[in-house]
């Protein structure tokens, strides 16, 4: 294994640990995991409610935060697993990780098991993969001129 791959693997592991930390442990600064949780199976219900009835901070933490948390995953997955670097494996890995988290949160008293989180996390994975593809294409174009 070369040095570059070790760095990519370390960054990917760090992104996974950050996801676990943010989704499984209470965080009083973000206001997550400290109040009684619940379940939501209606797509876009919580996203809409937070935008309509919640504060800007709540909308950022829940909606933007769920997307941003999975962007590094989508970006680093194809760099960590180059033989699985096409769209579908990355999508399934990100969606599968998010689905696993939501299933675990189902049993956690102070967490929400929410279909909207699955949607937002998977969207974050797709954005991260889009960034990966954009960098890859730019790198190819730049190398033509060097």
N, CA, C and O atoms as a DFTB+ gen file, in Angstrom:
584 C
 N C O
     1  1       0.851      -1.179       0.000
     2  2       0.000       0.000       0.000
     3  2       0.899       1.246       0.000
     4  3       1.832       1.343       0.797
     5  1       0.613       2.185      -0.889
     6  2       1.438       3.382      -0.965
     7  2       0.976       4.448       0.029
     8  3      -0.091       4.337       0.633
     9  1       1.788       5.462       0.179
    10  2       1.537       6.523       1.158
    11  2       0.219       7.264       0.879
    12  3      -0.539       7.578       1.797
    13  1      -0.032       7.533      -0.405
    14  2      -1.267       8.229      -0.789
    15  2      -2.495       7.424      -0.370
    16  3      -3.464       7.990       0.136
    17  1      -2.461       6.108      -0.578
    18  2      -3.597       5.260      -0.216
    19  2      -3.789       5.227       1.303
    20  3      -4.923       5.203       1.780
    21  1      -2.705       5.227       2.056
    22  2      -2.795       5.241       3.520
    23  2      -3.482       6.525       3.993
    24  3      -4.320       6.502       4.894
    25  1      -3.112       7.641       3.367
    26  2      -3.741       8.918       3.715
    27  2      -5.231       8.884       3.377
    28  3      -6.054       9.296       4.195
    29  1      -5.590       8.402       2.190
    30  2      -6.998       8.324       1.787
    31  2      -7.786       7.416       2.735
    32  3      -8.901       7.749       3.136
    33  1      -7.206       6.278       3.087
    34  2      -7.870       5.357       4.008
    35  2      -8.075       6.012       5.375
    36  3      -9.122       5.842       5.999
    37  1      -7.077       6.756       5.832
    38  2      -7.189       7.454       7.113
    39  2      -8.269       8.523       7.089
    40  3      -9.032       8.664       8.045
    41  1      -8.334       9.276       5.997
    42  2      -9.378      10.298       5.854
    43  2     -10.766       9.661       5.796
    44  3     -11.717      10.168       6.392
    45  1     -10.870       8.549       5.074
    46  2     -12.157       7.857       4.980
    47  2     -12.590       7.339       6.355
    48  3     -13.751       7.484       6.737
    49  1     -11.665       6.741       7.089
    50  2     -11.962       6.248       8.430
    51  2     -12.390       7.408       9.340
    52  3     -13.320       7.273      10.135
    53  1     -11.707       8.537       9.213
    54  2     -12.064       9.717       9.998
    55  2     -13.487      10.176       9.671
    56  3     -14.241      10.553      10.568
    57  1     -13.852      10.142       8.386
    58  2     -15.216      10.546       8.006
    59  2     -16.242       9.576       8.597
    60  3     -17.310      10.000       9.040
    61  1     -15.931       8.291       8.605
    62  2     -16.844       7.304       9.201
    63  2     -16.997       7.530      10.699
    64  3     -18.107       7.488      11.230
    65  1     -15.874       7.771      11.382
    66  2     -15.926       8.012      12.827
    67  2     -16.707       9.280      13.149
    68  3     -17.437       9.323      14.140
    69  1     -16.561      10.310      12.324
    70  2     -17.320      11.548      12.520
    71  2     -18.813      11.291      12.356
    72  3     -19.619      11.809      13.128
    73  1     -19.185      10.500      11.362
    74  2     -20.596      10.167      11.149
    75  2     -21.147       9.412      12.356
    76  3     -22.233       9.723      12.845
    77  1     -20.404       8.427      12.832
    78  2     -20.846       7.655      14.001
    79  2     -20.982       8.571      15.220
    80  3     -21.975       8.507      15.944
    81  1     -19.996       9.407      15.435
    82  2     -20.040      10.317      16.585
    83  2     -21.254      11.246      16.510
    84  3     -21.964      11.422      17.500
    85  1     -21.487      11.828      15.357
    86  2     -22.575      12.802      15.211
    87  2     -23.965      12.172      15.235
    88  3     -24.942      12.841      15.571
    89  1     -24.060      10.892      14.880
    90  2     -25.382      10.262      14.801
    91  2     -25.715       9.370      15.993
    92  3     -26.881       9.031      16.201
    93  1     -24.728       8.992      16.766
    94  2     -24.979       8.044      17.854
    95  2     -24.830       8.637      19.253
    96  3     -25.311       8.048      20.221
    97  1     -24.185       9.774      19.374
    98  2     -23.917      10.351      20.685
    99  2     -24.586      11.707      20.813
   100  3     -24.677      12.453      19.838
   101  1     -25.062      12.035      22.028
   102  2     -25.698      13.339      22.229
   103  2     -24.693      14.474      22.036
   104  3     -23.509      14.338      22.344
   105  1     -25.187      15.579      21.526
   106  2     -24.351      16.754      21.337
   107  2     -25.169      17.975      21.750
   108  3     -26.054      18.414      21.016
   109  1     -24.870      18.515      22.919
   110  2     -25.681      19.623      23.424
   111  2     -25.488      20.893      22.611
   112  3     -26.388      21.732      22.573
   113  1     -24.338      21.059      21.958
   114  2     -24.105      22.258      21.144
   115  2     -24.974      22.260      19.892
   116  3     -25.456      23.308      19.461
   117  1     -25.167      21.085      19.315
   118  2     -26.016      20.968      18.132
   119  2     -27.479      20.705      18.503
   120  3     -28.373      20.828      17.665
   121  1     -27.709      20.345      19.757
   122  2     -29.069      20.040      20.205
   123  2     -29.563      18.697      19.700
   124  3     -30.766      18.501      19.531
   125  1     -28.650      17.776      19.460
   126  2     -29.032      16.460      18.941
   127  2     -28.844      15.396      20.009
   128  3     -27.849      15.392      20.734
   129  1     -29.812      14.494      20.096
   130  2     -29.705      13.365      21.005
   131  2     -29.900      13.725      22.468
   132  3     -29.544      12.939      23.345
   133  1     -30.458      14.893      22.750
   134  2     -30.630      15.294      24.148
   135  2     -32.100      15.306      24.578
   136  3     -32.399      15.317      25.772
   137  1     -32.995      15.304      23.628
   138  2     -34.427      15.276      23.935
   139  2     -35.006      13.951      23.441
   140  3     -34.355      13.204      22.711
   141  1     -36.226      13.680      23.850
   142  2     -36.885      12.440      23.419
   143  2     -36.989      12.403      21.897
   144  3     -37.363      13.392      21.266
   145  1     -36.657      11.265      21.320
   146  2     -36.706      11.086      19.877
   147  2     -38.019      10.492      19.421
   148  3     -39.016      10.516      20.142
   149  1     -38.005       9.963      18.221
   150  2     -39.206       9.349      17.660
   151  2     -38.916       8.763      16.297
   152  3     -37.771       8.447      15.975
   153  1     -39.954       8.619      15.501
   154  2     -39.840       7.977      14.196
   155  2     -40.627       8.781      13.168
   156  3     -41.692       9.319      13.471
   157  1     -40.099       8.858      11.960
   158  2     -40.810       9.494      10.851
   159  2     -40.614       8.644       9.600
   160  3     -39.484       8.392       9.180
   161  1     -41.713       8.210       9.017
   162  2     -41.669       7.409       7.799
   163  2     -42.243       8.144       6.593
   164  3     -42.330       7.572       5.506
   165  1     -42.636       9.410       6.770
   166  2     -43.221      10.188       5.689
   167  2     -42.127      11.029       5.032
   168  3     -41.592      11.945       5.656
   169  1     -41.793      10.725       3.782
   170  2     -40.722      11.485       3.121
   171  2     -41.009      12.984       3.078
   172  3     -42.126      13.409       2.782
   173  1     -39.996      13.764       3.374
   174  2     -39.979      15.232       3.328
   175  2     -40.829      15.899       4.406
   176  3     -40.951      17.124       4.402
   177  1     -41.419      15.140       5.326
   178  2     -42.237      15.723       6.389
   179  2     -41.390      16.580       7.333
   180  3     -41.707      17.748       7.554
   181  1     -40.328      16.016       7.886
   182  2     -39.501      16.753       8.849
   183  2     -38.730      17.883       8.164
   184  3     -38.549      18.952       8.746
   185  1     -38.286      17.653       6.953
   186  2     -37.586      18.706       6.210
   187  2     -38.499      19.926       6.090
   188  3     -38.087      21.051       6.372
   189  1     -39.726      19.694       5.675
   190  2     -40.701      20.777       5.500
   191  2     -41.041      21.422       6.835
   192  3     -41.041      22.648       6.944
   193  1     -41.329      20.620       7.849
   194  2     -41.704      21.161       9.160
   195  2     -40.597      22.030       9.752
   196  3     -40.870      23.088      10.318
   197  1     -39.367      21.590       9.623
   198  2     -38.264      22.371      10.186
   199  2     -38.137      23.705       9.464
   200  3     -37.892      24.730      10.100
   201  1     -38.301      23.707       8.144
   202  2     -38.223      24.976       7.409
   203  2     -39.395      25.898       7.723
   204  3     -39.224      27.115       7.789
   205  1     -40.581      25.330       7.918
   206  2     -41.756      26.154       8.167
   207  2     -41.888      26.591       9.622
   208  3     -42.238      27.739       9.898
   209  1     -41.609      25.681      10.551
   210  2     -41.872      25.957      11.959
   211  2     -40.621      26.100      12.820
   212  3     -40.689      26.639      13.925
   213  1     -39.495      25.629      12.332
   214  2     -38.284      25.632      13.145
   215  2     -37.455      26.890      12.954
   216  3     -37.775      27.765      12.150
   217  1     -36.390      26.943      13.713
   218  2     -35.470      28.070      13.597
   219  2     -34.509      27.837      12.443
   220  3     -34.393      26.723      11.931
   221  1     -33.831      28.881      12.045
   222  2     -32.806      28.760      11.002
   223  2     -31.725      27.802      11.472
   224  3     -31.241      26.982      10.692
   225  1     -31.339      27.897      12.748
   226  2     -30.318      27.005      13.302
   227  2     -30.745      25.548      13.181
   228  3     -29.945      24.699      12.787
   229  1     -32.001      25.249      13.519
   230  2     -32.504      23.874      13.406
   231  2     -32.481      23.382      11.963
   232  3     -32.121      22.234      11.700
   233  1     -32.863      24.244      11.035
   234  2     -32.860      23.872       9.618
   235  2     -31.440      23.579       9.148
   236  3     -31.211      22.621       8.409
   237  1     -30.492      24.399       9.576
   238  2     -29.092      24.192       9.171
   239  2     -28.554      22.904       9.774
   240  3     -27.962      22.085       9.071
   241  1     -28.760      22.721      11.087
   242  2     -28.227      21.528      11.755
   243  2     -28.840      20.266      11.167
   244  3     -28.118      19.320      10.850
   245  1     -30.143      20.236      11.018
   246  2     -30.785      19.009      10.559
   247  2     -30.621      18.788       9.054
   248  3     -30.142      17.734       8.633
   249  1     -31.004      19.747       8.265
   250  2     -31.021      19.533       6.816
   251  2     -29.632      19.667       6.190
   252  3     -29.138      18.731       5.562
   253  1     -29.013      20.816       6.358
   254  2     -27.676      21.033       5.779
   255  2     -26.669      20.104       6.451
   256  3     -25.785      19.556       5.792
   257  1     -26.808      19.928       7.768
   258  2     -25.880      19.060       8.500
   259  2     -25.915      17.622       8.017
   260  3     -24.866      16.995       7.873
   261  1     -27.113      17.085       7.763
   262  2     -27.220      15.713       7.273
   263  2     -26.588      15.549       5.893
   264  3     -25.995      14.512       5.594
   265  1     -26.715      16.560       5.069
   266  2     -26.084      16.506       3.742
   267  2     -24.564      16.613       3.888
   268  3     -23.819      15.791       3.354
   269  1     -24.123      17.631       4.614
   270  2     -22.683      17.893       4.747
   271  2     -21.940      16.734       5.406
   272  3     -20.790      16.459       5.063
   273  1     -22.583      16.063       6.337
   274  2     -21.949      14.960       7.051
   275  2     -21.555      13.819       6.103
   276  3     -20.577      13.117       6.358
   277  1     -22.303      13.630       5.020
   278  2     -22.036      12.510       4.112
   279  2     -21.255      12.913       2.855
   280  3     -20.883      12.042       2.070
   281  1     -21.000      14.189       2.648
   282  2     -20.201      14.604       1.483
   283  2     -18.808      13.985       1.518
   284  3     -18.367      13.449       0.501
   285  1     -18.092      14.035       2.650
   286  2     -16.759      13.393       2.659
   287  2     -16.825      11.898       2.359
   288  3     -15.926      11.352       1.719
   289  1     -17.882      11.237       2.818
   290  2     -18.044       9.811       2.536
   291  2     -18.113       9.576       1.027
   292  3     -17.404       8.721       0.496
   293  1     -18.965      10.332       0.340
   294  2     -19.119      10.175      -1.108
   295  2     -17.875      10.546      -1.885
   296  3     -17.611       9.977      -2.944
   297  1     -17.104      11.496      -1.371
   298  2     -15.860      11.916      -2.008
   299  2     -14.742      10.896      -1.790
   300  3     -13.979      10.598      -2.709
   301  1     -14.650      10.369      -0.581
   302  2     -13.524       9.503      -0.216
   303  2     -13.756       8.020      -0.509
   304  3     -12.792       7.267      -0.647
   305  1     -15.005       7.590      -0.607
   306  2     -15.281       6.175      -0.872
   307  2     -14.594       5.677      -2.156
   308  3     -13.918       4.649      -2.119
   309  1     -14.750       6.377      -3.280
   310  2     -14.091       5.878      -4.493
   311  2     -12.563       5.964      -4.429
   312  3     -11.876       5.229      -5.138
   313  1     -12.032       6.838      -3.602
   314  2     -10.575       6.919      -3.440
   315  2     -10.063       5.804      -2.535
   316  3      -8.921       5.364      -2.669
   317  1     -10.901       5.355      -1.622
   318  2     -10.529       4.277      -0.709
   319  2     -10.737       2.909      -1.356
   320  3      -9.970       1.974      -1.125
   321  1     -11.774       2.812      -2.157
   322  2     -12.093       1.550      -2.838
   323  2     -12.114       1.798      -4.351
   324  3     -13.188       1.867      -4.949
   325  1     -10.942       1.932      -4.969
   326  2     -10.895       2.284      -6.397
   327  2     -11.598       1.271      -7.314
   328  3     -12.070       1.634      -8.391
   329  1     -11.667       0.021      -6.892
   330  2     -12.343      -0.983      -7.723
   331  2     -13.875      -0.875      -7.616
   332  3     -14.599      -1.563      -8.335
   333  1     -14.363      -0.006      -6.713
   334  2     -15.806       0.224      -6.566
   335  2     -16.080       1.718      -6.668
   336  3     -16.835       2.273      -5.869
   337  1     -15.468       2.363      -7.650
   338  2     -15.534       3.820      -7.719
   339  2     -16.596       4.353      -8.684
   340  3     -16.631       5.552      -8.960
   341  1     -17.460       3.478      -9.196
   342  2     -18.533       3.975     -10.048
   343  2     -19.714       4.425      -9.175
   344  3     -19.746       4.162      -7.973
   345  1     -20.656       5.090      -9.785
   346  2     -21.751       5.732      -9.066
   347  2     -22.555       4.768      -8.195
   348  3     -22.780       5.047      -7.017
   349  1     -22.989       3.641      -8.756
   350  2     -23.895       2.741      -8.036
   351  2     -23.291       2.192      -6.742
   352  3     -23.967       2.240      -5.714
   353  1     -22.062       1.675      -6.731
   354  2     -21.501       1.197      -5.457
   355  2     -21.384       2.298      -4.398
   356  3     -21.607       2.052      -3.212
   357  1     -21.032       3.514      -4.834
   358  2     -20.920       4.626      -3.880
   359  2     -22.301       4.972      -3.330
   360  3     -22.461       5.170      -2.125
   361  1     -23.294       5.044      -4.207
   362  2     -24.668       5.335      -3.796
   363  2     -25.172       4.283      -2.811
   364  3     -25.746       4.624      -1.777
   365  1     -24.961       3.019      -3.128
   366  2     -25.419       1.936      -2.250
   367  2     -24.688       1.939      -0.913
   368  3     -25.296       1.663       0.121
   369  1     -23.395       2.248      -0.919
   370  2     -22.632       2.296       0.329
   371  2     -23.122       3.434       1.219
   372  3     -23.339       3.236       2.415
   373  1     -23.297       4.619       0.648
   374  2     -23.778       5.764       1.422
   375  2     -25.202       5.560       1.912
   376  3     -25.509       5.812       3.077
   377  1     -26.068       5.105       1.019
   378  2     -27.447       4.832       1.408
   379  2     -27.543       3.708       2.425
   380  3     -28.343       3.769       3.359
   381  1     -26.719       2.681       2.238
   382  2     -26.704       1.555       3.183
   383  2     -26.214       1.965       4.560
   384  3     -26.769       1.542       5.574
   385  1     -25.168       2.793       4.596
   386  2     -24.667       3.287       5.881
   387  2     -25.743       4.118       6.577
   388  3     -25.993       3.945       7.770
   389  1     -26.368       5.006       5.838
   390  2     -27.418       5.846       6.415
   391  2     -28.595       5.005       6.898
   392  3     -29.129       5.250       7.980
   393  1     -28.997       4.034       6.116
   394  2     -30.102       3.149       6.506
   395  2     -29.748       2.377       7.781
   396  3     -30.594       2.211       8.659
   397  1     -28.522       1.913       7.882
   398  2     -28.076       1.198       9.085
   399  2     -28.144       2.101      10.307
   400  3     -28.589       1.682      11.376
   401  1     -27.705       3.335      10.146
   402  2     -27.758       4.297      11.246
   403  2     -29.202       4.525      11.685
   404  3     -29.495       4.523      12.881
   405  1     -30.098       4.719      10.730
   406  2     -31.507       4.961      11.062
   407  2     -32.125       3.750      11.761
   408  3     -32.951       3.915      12.659
   409  1     -31.737       2.541      11.363
   410  2     -32.264       1.345      12.029
   411  2     -31.759       1.256      13.466
   412  3     -32.512       0.871      14.360
   413  1     -30.509       1.604      13.697
   414  2     -29.969       1.606      15.065
   415  2     -30.653       2.684      15.887
   416  3     -31.001       2.455      17.046
   417  1     -30.851       3.866      15.295
   418  2     -31.486       4.961      16.021
   419  2     -32.931       4.644      16.408
   420  3     -33.466       5.228      17.351
   421  1     -33.553       3.734      15.691
   422  2     -34.910       3.301      16.009
   423  2     -34.994       2.855      17.477
   424  3     -36.008       3.068      18.141
   425  1     -33.916       2.237      17.971
   426  2     -33.890       1.683      19.322
   427  2     -33.280       2.636      20.355
   428  3     -33.158       2.283      21.528
   429  1     -32.901       3.831      19.926
   430  2     -32.285       4.802      20.829
   431  2     -33.343       5.815      21.279
   432  3     -33.973       6.474      20.452
   433  1     -33.527       5.931      22.575
   434  2     -34.606       6.749      23.135
   435  2     -34.513       8.222      22.739
   436  3     -35.541       8.868      22.536
   437  1     -33.317       8.754      22.629
   438  2     -33.146      10.183      22.373
   439  2     -32.736      10.492      20.932
   440  3     -32.129      11.530      20.670
   441  1     -33.055       9.620      20.025
   442  2     -32.730       9.841      18.615
   443  2     -33.969       9.672      17.761
   444  3     -34.909       8.964      18.124
   445  1     -33.951      10.344      16.607
   446  2     -35.020      10.214      15.624
   447  2     -34.585       9.238      14.548
   448  3     -33.489       9.356      14.001
   449  1     -35.427       8.290      14.251
   450  2     -35.254       7.429      13.095
   451  2     -36.131       8.040      12.003
   452  3     -37.358       8.006      12.095
   453  1     -35.502       8.594      10.977
   454  2     -36.220       9.492      10.070
   455  2     -35.864       9.200       8.616
   456  3     -34.690       9.188       8.245
   457  1     -36.879       8.967       7.801
   458  2     -36.676       8.737       6.375
   459  2     -36.021       9.949       5.718
   460  3     -35.260       9.803       4.761
   461  1     -36.313      11.144       6.229
   462  2     -35.702      12.354       5.673
   463  2     -34.189      12.357       5.869
   464  3     -33.451      12.824       5.002
   465  1     -33.723      11.835       7.010
   466  2     -32.283      11.732       7.223
   467  2     -31.648      10.806       6.180
   468  3     -30.575      11.098       5.650
   469  1     -32.312       9.706       5.896
   470  2     -31.830       8.783       4.867
   471  2     -31.736       9.489       3.512
   472  3     -30.754       9.326       2.788
   473  1     -32.755      10.266       3.178
   474  2     -32.764      11.013       1.909
   475  2     -31.626      12.030       1.882
   476  3     -30.875      12.100       0.909
   477  1     -31.497      12.822       2.956
   478  2     -30.474      13.873       3.006
   479  2     -29.063      13.288       3.022
   480  3     -28.172      13.797       2.342
   481  1     -28.856      12.220       3.797
   482  2     -27.534      11.590       3.851
   483  2     -27.139      11.011       2.504
   484  3     -25.995      11.150       2.071
   485  1     -28.082      10.365       1.846
   486  2     -27.793       9.787       0.528
   487  2     -27.518      10.898      -0.485
   488  3     -26.641      10.753      -1.337
   489  1     -28.248      11.992      -0.401
   490  2     -27.987      13.145      -1.262
   491  2     -26.584      13.699      -1.007
   492  3     -25.887      14.078      -1.949
   493  1     -26.169      13.748       0.259
   494  2     -24.811      14.182       0.593
   495  2     -23.765      13.269      -0.013
   496  3     -22.731      13.732      -0.496
   497  1     -24.031      11.971       0.010
   498  2     -23.117      11.008      -0.619
   499  2     -23.004      11.283      -2.112
   500  3     -21.907      11.267      -2.670
   501  1     -24.141      11.537      -2.757
   502  2     -24.149      11.822      -4.197
   503  2     -23.390      13.122      -4.491
   504  3     -22.648      13.191      -5.471
   505  1     -23.567      14.143      -3.660
   506  2     -22.813      15.391      -3.848
   507  2     -21.312      15.149      -3.711
   508  3     -20.518      15.656      -4.504
   509  1     -20.932      14.372      -2.703
   510  2     -19.515      14.046      -2.520
   511  2     -18.959      13.306      -3.723
   512  3     -17.839      13.572      -4.159
   513  1     -19.737      12.382      -4.258
   514  2     -19.313      11.649      -5.452
   515  2     -19.199      12.597      -6.645
   516  3     -18.289      12.459      -7.463
   517  1     -20.110      13.550      -6.746
   518  2     -20.039      14.551      -7.814
   519  2     -18.766      15.387      -7.705
   520  3     -18.141      15.705      -8.717
   521  1     -18.385      15.737      -6.489
   522  2     -17.133      16.478      -6.277
   523  2     -15.952      15.617      -6.704
   524  3     -15.036      16.101      -7.368
   525  1     -15.970      14.343      -6.324
   526  2     -14.917      13.405      -6.735
   527  2     -14.796      13.367      -8.260
   528  3     -13.696      13.457      -8.805
   529  1     -15.931      13.232      -8.939
   530  2     -15.909      13.170     -10.409
   531  2     -15.421      14.489     -11.014
   532  3     -14.680      14.490     -11.997
   533  1     -15.839      15.607     -10.425
   534  2     -15.388      16.905     -10.915
   535  2     -13.887      17.076     -10.784
   536  3     -13.232      17.558     -11.709
   537  1     -13.340      16.689      -9.652
   538  2     -11.885      16.768      -9.434
   539  2     -11.161      15.852     -10.405
   540  3     -10.134      16.219     -10.975
   541  1     -11.701      14.670     -10.584
   542  2     -11.095      13.699     -11.514
   543  2     -11.034      14.257     -12.938
   544  3     -10.020      14.126     -13.623
   545  1     -12.127      14.878     -13.371
   546  2     -12.166      15.449     -14.727
   547  2     -11.223      16.639     -14.857
   548  3     -10.539      16.790     -15.869
   549  1     -11.190      17.480     -13.831
   550  2     -10.282      18.638     -13.860
   551  2      -8.830      18.179     -13.900
   552  3      -8.004      18.755     -14.607
   553  1      -8.535      17.153     -13.146
   554  2      -7.167      16.621     -13.103
   555  2      -6.757      16.121     -14.489
   556  3      -5.621      16.342     -14.911
   557  1      -7.655      15.458     -15.194
   558  2      -7.366      14.986     -16.548
   559  2      -7.146      16.149     -17.496
   560  3      -6.227      16.113     -18.315
   561  1      -7.972      17.179     -17.401
   562  2      -7.823      18.350     -18.276
   563  2      -6.534      19.095     -18.009
   564  3      -5.855      19.529     -18.940
   565  1      -6.199      19.241     -16.753
   566  2      -4.960      19.952     -16.387
   567  2      -3.743      19.180     -16.870
   568  3      -2.783      19.780     -17.353
   569  1      -3.769      17.861     -16.748
   570  2      -2.617      17.063     -17.169
   571  2      -2.365      17.152     -18.674
   572  3      -1.250      16.898     -19.129
   573  1      -3.381      17.508     -19.444
   574  2      -3.199      17.686     -20.886
   575  2      -2.264      18.861     -21.152
   576  3      -1.467      18.829     -22.089
   577  1      -2.367      19.897     -20.323
   578  2      -1.570      21.103     -20.529
   579  2      -0.189      21.042     -19.881
   580  3       0.659      21.888     -20.165
   581  1       0.052      20.060     -19.019
   582  2       1.350      19.994     -18.324
   583  2       2.319      19.085     -19.026
   584  3       3.452      18.920     -18.572
